[in-house]
PDB file of C-alpha atoms in Angstrom:
ATOM      1  CA  UNK L 182       0.000   0.000   0.000  1.00 59.00           C
ATOM      2  CA  UNK L 183       2.665   2.545   1.033  1.00 69.00           C
ATOM      3  CA  UNK L 184       5.876   0.812  -0.071  1.00 70.00           C
ATOM      4  CA  UNK L 185       8.520   3.351  -1.028  1.00 76.00           C
ATOM      5  CA  UNK L 186       6.444   6.397  -0.085  1.00 81.00           C
ATOM      6  CA  UNK L 187       7.904   8.869   2.402  1.00 90.00           C
ATOM      7  CA  UNK L 188       6.097  11.667   4.205  1.00 94.00           C
ATOM      8  CA  UNK L 189       2.790   9.894   4.821  1.00 95.00           C
ATOM      9  CA  UNK L 190      -0.007  10.460   7.335  1.00 97.00           C
ATOM     10  CA  UNK L 191      -2.296   7.603   8.361  1.00 96.00           C
ATOM     11  CA  UNK L 192      -5.781   8.675   9.514  1.00 97.00           C
ATOM     12  CA  UNK L 193      -8.127   5.995  10.919  1.00 96.00           C
ATOM     13  CA  UNK L 194     -11.637   6.002  12.443  1.00 96.00           C
ATOM     14  CA  UNK L 195     -11.943   3.680  15.479  1.00 96.00           C
ATOM     15  CA  UNK L 196     -15.094   1.509  15.342  1.00 95.00           C
ATOM     16  CA  UNK L 197     -17.734   2.213  17.991  1.00 93.00           C
ATOM     17  CA  UNK L 198     -16.147   5.479  19.192  1.00 92.00           C
ATOM     18  CA  UNK L 199     -15.838   9.084  18.092  1.00 90.00           C
ATOM     19  CA  UNK L 200     -12.045   8.731  17.849  1.00 93.00           C
ATOM     20  CA  UNK L 201      -9.905   9.527  14.848  1.00 96.00           C
ATOM     21  CA  UNK L 202      -6.334   8.310  15.359  1.00 97.00           C
ATOM     22  CA  UNK L 203      -3.245   8.273  13.216  1.00 97.00           C
ATOM     23  CA  UNK L 204       0.406   8.981  12.755  1.00 98.00           C
ATOM     24  CA  UNK L 205       2.990  10.619  10.537  1.00 98.00           C
ATOM     25  CA  UNK L 206       5.975   8.808   9.027  1.00 96.00           C
ATOM     26  CA  UNK L 207       8.610  10.988   7.316  1.00 96.00           C
ATOM     27  CA  UNK L 208      10.573   7.912   6.144  1.00 94.00           C
ATOM     28  CA  UNK L 209       9.799   5.636   3.175  1.00 92.00           C
ATOM     29  CA  UNK L 210       7.740   2.571   4.095  1.00 83.00           C
ATOM     30  CA  UNK L 211       9.633  -0.589   3.140  1.00 78.00           C
ATOM     31  CA  UNK L 212       7.700  -3.812   2.631  1.00 70.00           C
ATOM     32  CA  UNK L 213      10.804  -5.730   1.524  1.00 72.00           C
ATOM     33  CA  UNK L 214      12.577  -5.324   4.838  1.00 65.00           C
ATOM     34  CA  UNK L 215      13.344  -7.635   7.691  1.00 72.00           C
ATOM     35  CA  UNK L 216      11.685  -6.603  10.918  1.00 76.00           C
ATOM     36  CA  UNK L 217      13.402  -3.623  12.427  1.00 86.00           C
ATOM     37  CA  UNK L 218      12.854  -0.317  14.168  1.00 91.00           C
ATOM     38  CA  UNK L 219      13.382   2.852  12.182  1.00 92.00           C
ATOM     39  CA  UNK L 220      14.952   5.957  13.671  1.00 95.00           C
ATOM     40  CA  UNK L 221      13.482   9.437  13.236  1.00 97.00           C
ATOM     41  CA  UNK L 222      12.814  12.496  15.375  1.00 97.00           C
ATOM     42  CA  UNK L 223      10.064  13.730  13.068  1.00 97.00           C
ATOM     43  CA  UNK L 224       7.336  11.113  13.510  1.00 97.00           C
ATOM     44  CA  UNK L 225       4.255  11.647  15.676  1.00 98.00           C
ATOM     45  CA  UNK L 226       0.975   9.934  16.562  1.00 97.00           C
ATOM     46  CA  UNK L 227      -2.331  11.621  17.350  1.00 97.00           C
ATOM     47  CA  UNK L 228      -5.912  11.191  18.486  1.00 96.00           C
ATOM     48  CA  UNK L 229      -8.749  13.555  17.593  1.00 94.00           C
ATOM     49  CA  UNK L 230     -11.845  13.278  19.757  1.00 83.00           C
ATOM     50  CA  UNK L 231     -15.244  14.851  20.343  1.00 70.00           C
ATOM     51  CA  UNK L 232     -16.997  15.283  23.662  1.00 64.00           C
ATOM     52  CA  UNK L 233     -15.189  15.428  26.997  1.00 62.00           C
ATOM     53  CA  UNK L 234     -11.828  14.110  25.821  1.00 64.00           C
ATOM     54  CA  UNK L 235      -9.065  16.352  24.577  1.00 84.00           C
ATOM     55  CA  UNK L 236      -7.249  15.675  21.354  1.00 91.00           C
ATOM     56  CA  UNK L 237      -3.711  14.348  21.753  1.00 94.00           C
ATOM     57  CA  UNK L 238      -0.521  14.986  19.803  1.00 95.00           C
ATOM     58  CA  UNK L 239       2.308  12.686  20.875  1.00 96.00           C
ATOM     59  CA  UNK L 240       5.777  13.287  19.473  1.00 97.00           C
ATOM     60  CA  UNK L 241       8.615  10.793  19.375  1.00 96.00           C
ATOM     61  CA  UNK L 242      10.395  10.448  22.717  1.00 94.00           C
ATOM     62  CA  UNK L 243      12.924   7.753  21.762  1.00 95.00           C
ATOM     63  CA  UNK L 244      13.855   8.308  18.122  1.00 95.00           C
ATOM     64  CA  UNK L 245      15.527   4.884  17.742  1.00 95.00           C
ATOM     65  CA  UNK L 246      12.114   3.207  18.043  1.00 94.00           C
ATOM     66  CA  UNK L 247       9.851   5.694  16.263  1.00 95.00           C
ATOM     67  CA  UNK L 248       8.563   3.222  13.655  1.00 94.00           C
ATOM     68  CA  UNK L 249       8.462  -0.534  13.376  1.00 90.00           C
ATOM     69  CA  UNK L 250       8.724  -2.252  10.008  1.00 88.00           C
ATOM     70  CA  UNK L 251       7.462  -5.834  10.088  1.00 85.00           C
ATOM     71  CA  UNK L 252       9.161  -8.765   8.409  1.00 82.00           C
ATOM     72  CA  UNK L 253       8.030  -9.049   4.783  1.00 78.00           C
ATOM     73  CA  UNK L 254       6.376 -12.454   5.364  1.00 80.00           C
ATOM     74  CA  UNK L 255       3.805 -10.968   7.829  1.00 81.00           C
ATOM     75  CA  UNK L 256       3.198  -7.606   6.206  1.00 74.00           C
ATOM     76  CA  UNK L 257      -0.037  -8.863   4.662  1.00 81.00           C
ATOM     77  CA  UNK L 258      -1.672  -8.717   8.127  1.00 86.00           C
ATOM     78  CA  UNK L 259      -0.029  -5.516   9.422  1.00 86.00           C
ATOM     79  CA  UNK L 260      -0.533  -1.938   8.408  1.00 84.00           C
ATOM     80  CA  UNK L 261       1.505   0.966   9.714  1.00 87.00           C
ATOM     81  CA  UNK L 262       3.107   0.515  13.129  1.00 90.00           C
ATOM     82  CA  UNK L 263       4.344   3.414  15.230  1.00 94.00           C
ATOM     83  CA  UNK L 264       6.754   2.637  18.070  1.00 91.00           C
ATOM     84  CA  UNK L 265       6.352  -0.649  19.885  1.00 82.00           C
ATOM     85  CA  UNK L 266       2.546  -0.890  19.927  1.00 86.00           C
ATOM     86  CA  UNK L 267       2.007   2.864  20.390  1.00 92.00           C
ATOM     87  CA  UNK L 268      -0.302   2.609  17.348  1.00 94.00           C
ATOM     88  CA  UNK L 269      -0.507  -0.653  15.400  1.00 91.00           C
ATOM     89  CA  UNK L 270      -2.889  -1.666  12.625  1.00 92.00           C
ATOM     90  CA  UNK L 271      -3.333  -5.445  12.362  1.00 90.00           C
ATOM     91  CA  UNK L 272      -5.931  -7.634  10.651  1.00 90.00           C
ATOM     92  CA  UNK L 273      -6.007 -11.264   9.576  1.00 90.00           C
ATOM     93  CA  UNK L 274      -8.637 -10.354   6.949  1.00 83.00           C
ATOM     94  CA  UNK L 275      -6.457  -7.461   5.686  1.00 68.00           C
ATOM     95  CA  UNK L 276      -8.951  -4.612   5.920  1.00 83.00           C
ATOM     96  CA  UNK L 277      -8.814  -3.790   9.667  1.00 89.00           C
ATOM     97  CA  UNK L 278     -12.633  -3.570   9.962  1.00 88.00           C
ATOM     98  CA  UNK L 279     -13.698  -7.002  11.201  1.00 88.00           C
ATOM     99  CA  UNK L 280     -11.408  -8.719  13.685  1.00 90.00           C
ATOM    100  CA  UNK L 281     -10.547  -6.141  16.390  1.00 92.00           C
ATOM    101  CA  UNK L 282      -6.785  -6.668  16.233  1.00 93.00           C
ATOM    102  CA  UNK L 283      -5.613  -3.038  16.041  1.00 93.00           C
ATOM    103  CA  UNK L 284      -4.284  -1.517  19.252  1.00 91.00           C
ATOM    104  CA  UNK L 285      -2.629   1.395  21.028  1.00 94.00           C
ATOM    105  CA  UNK L 286      -0.914   0.691  24.330  1.00 90.00           C
ATOM    106  CA  UNK L 287      -1.760   2.963  27.259  1.00 89.00           C
ATOM    107  CA  UNK L 288       1.861   3.109  28.338  1.00 84.00           C
ATOM    108  CA  UNK L 289       4.032   5.035  25.952  1.00 76.00           C
ATOM    109  CA  UNK L 290       7.685   4.121  25.925  1.00 85.00           C
ATOM    110  CA  UNK L 291       8.723   5.611  22.603  1.00 93.00           C
ATOM    111  CA  UNK L 292       6.253   8.490  22.201  1.00 96.00           C
ATOM    112  CA  UNK L 293       5.529  11.280  24.702  1.00 95.00           C
ATOM    113  CA  UNK L 294       2.117   9.971  25.731  1.00 94.00           C
ATOM    114  CA  UNK L 295      -0.484   7.351  24.786  1.00 94.00           C
ATOM    115  CA  UNK L 296      -3.186   8.365  22.307  1.00 94.00           C
ATOM    116  CA  UNK L 297      -5.939   6.160  23.801  1.00 93.00           C
ATOM    117  CA  UNK L 298      -7.125   5.608  27.361  1.00 90.00           C
ATOM    118  CA  UNK L 299      -7.606   1.839  26.955  1.00 91.00           C
ATOM    119  CA  UNK L 300      -5.481  -1.149  25.890  1.00 89.00           C
ATOM    120  CA  UNK L 301      -8.587  -2.804  24.439  1.00 94.00           C
ATOM    121  CA  UNK L 302      -8.120  -3.948  20.855  1.00 95.00           C
ATOM    122  CA  UNK L 303     -10.337  -2.396  18.208  1.00 96.00           C
ATOM    123  CA  UNK L 304     -11.344  -2.422  14.566  1.00 96.00           C
ATOM    124  CA  UNK L 305     -11.010   0.431  12.120  1.00 95.00           C
ATOM    125  CA  UNK L 306     -14.159   1.657  10.348  1.00 94.00           C
ATOM    126  CA  UNK L 307     -12.151   3.278   7.578  1.00 94.00           C
ATOM    127  CA  UNK L 308      -8.681   4.683   7.053  1.00 93.00           C
ATOM    128  CA  UNK L 309      -6.765   6.805   4.569  1.00 94.00           C
ATOM    129  CA  UNK L 310      -3.072   7.273   3.940  1.00 93.00           C
ATOM    130  CA  UNK L 311      -2.074  10.693   2.647  1.00 95.00           C
ATOM    131  CA  UNK L 312       1.253  11.623   1.102  1.00 95.00           C
ATOM    132  CA  UNK L 313       2.539  15.030   2.168  1.00 93.00           C
ATOM    133  CA  UNK L 314       4.133  16.921  -0.693  1.00 90.00           C
ATOM    134  CA  UNK L 315       6.101  20.077  -0.075  1.00 84.00           C
ATOM    135  CA  UNK L 316       4.896  22.784  -2.384  1.00 85.00           C
ATOM    136  CA  UNK L 317       7.693  24.319  -4.405  1.00 85.00           C
ATOM    137  CA  UNK L 318       7.395  28.085  -4.682  1.00 86.00           C
ATOM    138  CA  UNK L 319       9.063  29.418  -7.811  1.00 85.00           C
ATOM    139  CA  UNK L 320      11.692  32.092  -7.276  1.00 85.00           C
ATOM    140  CA  UNK L 321      11.079  35.180  -9.363  1.00 79.00           C
TER     141      UNK L 321
END
């Protein structure tokens, strides 16, 4: 889905809640890799909410573990993964909507703070991945 694309934002709607969660990856996604953490200071995860909960922006705290790229033989069940379970999209049926395998841990080792108040696994209603493109302004 995102192989080779850098500067992407994942935006996902959590099923059964009013939460929109996501994350930004400035590095190219690499589906051909062996499992490994990717280092960056520029990644972040977020949660946008309605009602009594405040929205959350959580920046990288430990840049060595900002992103996790899964082994190529299991990438068909994993989507983007930020930190070590800080925000992970997982689905055996590959669309994240049916099996409640996505999660965000409530302890945040690699990002400043957790983006959800529960460790309970969830499904995604829908998600989009956007590529951020820096606009070039011509010099006159």
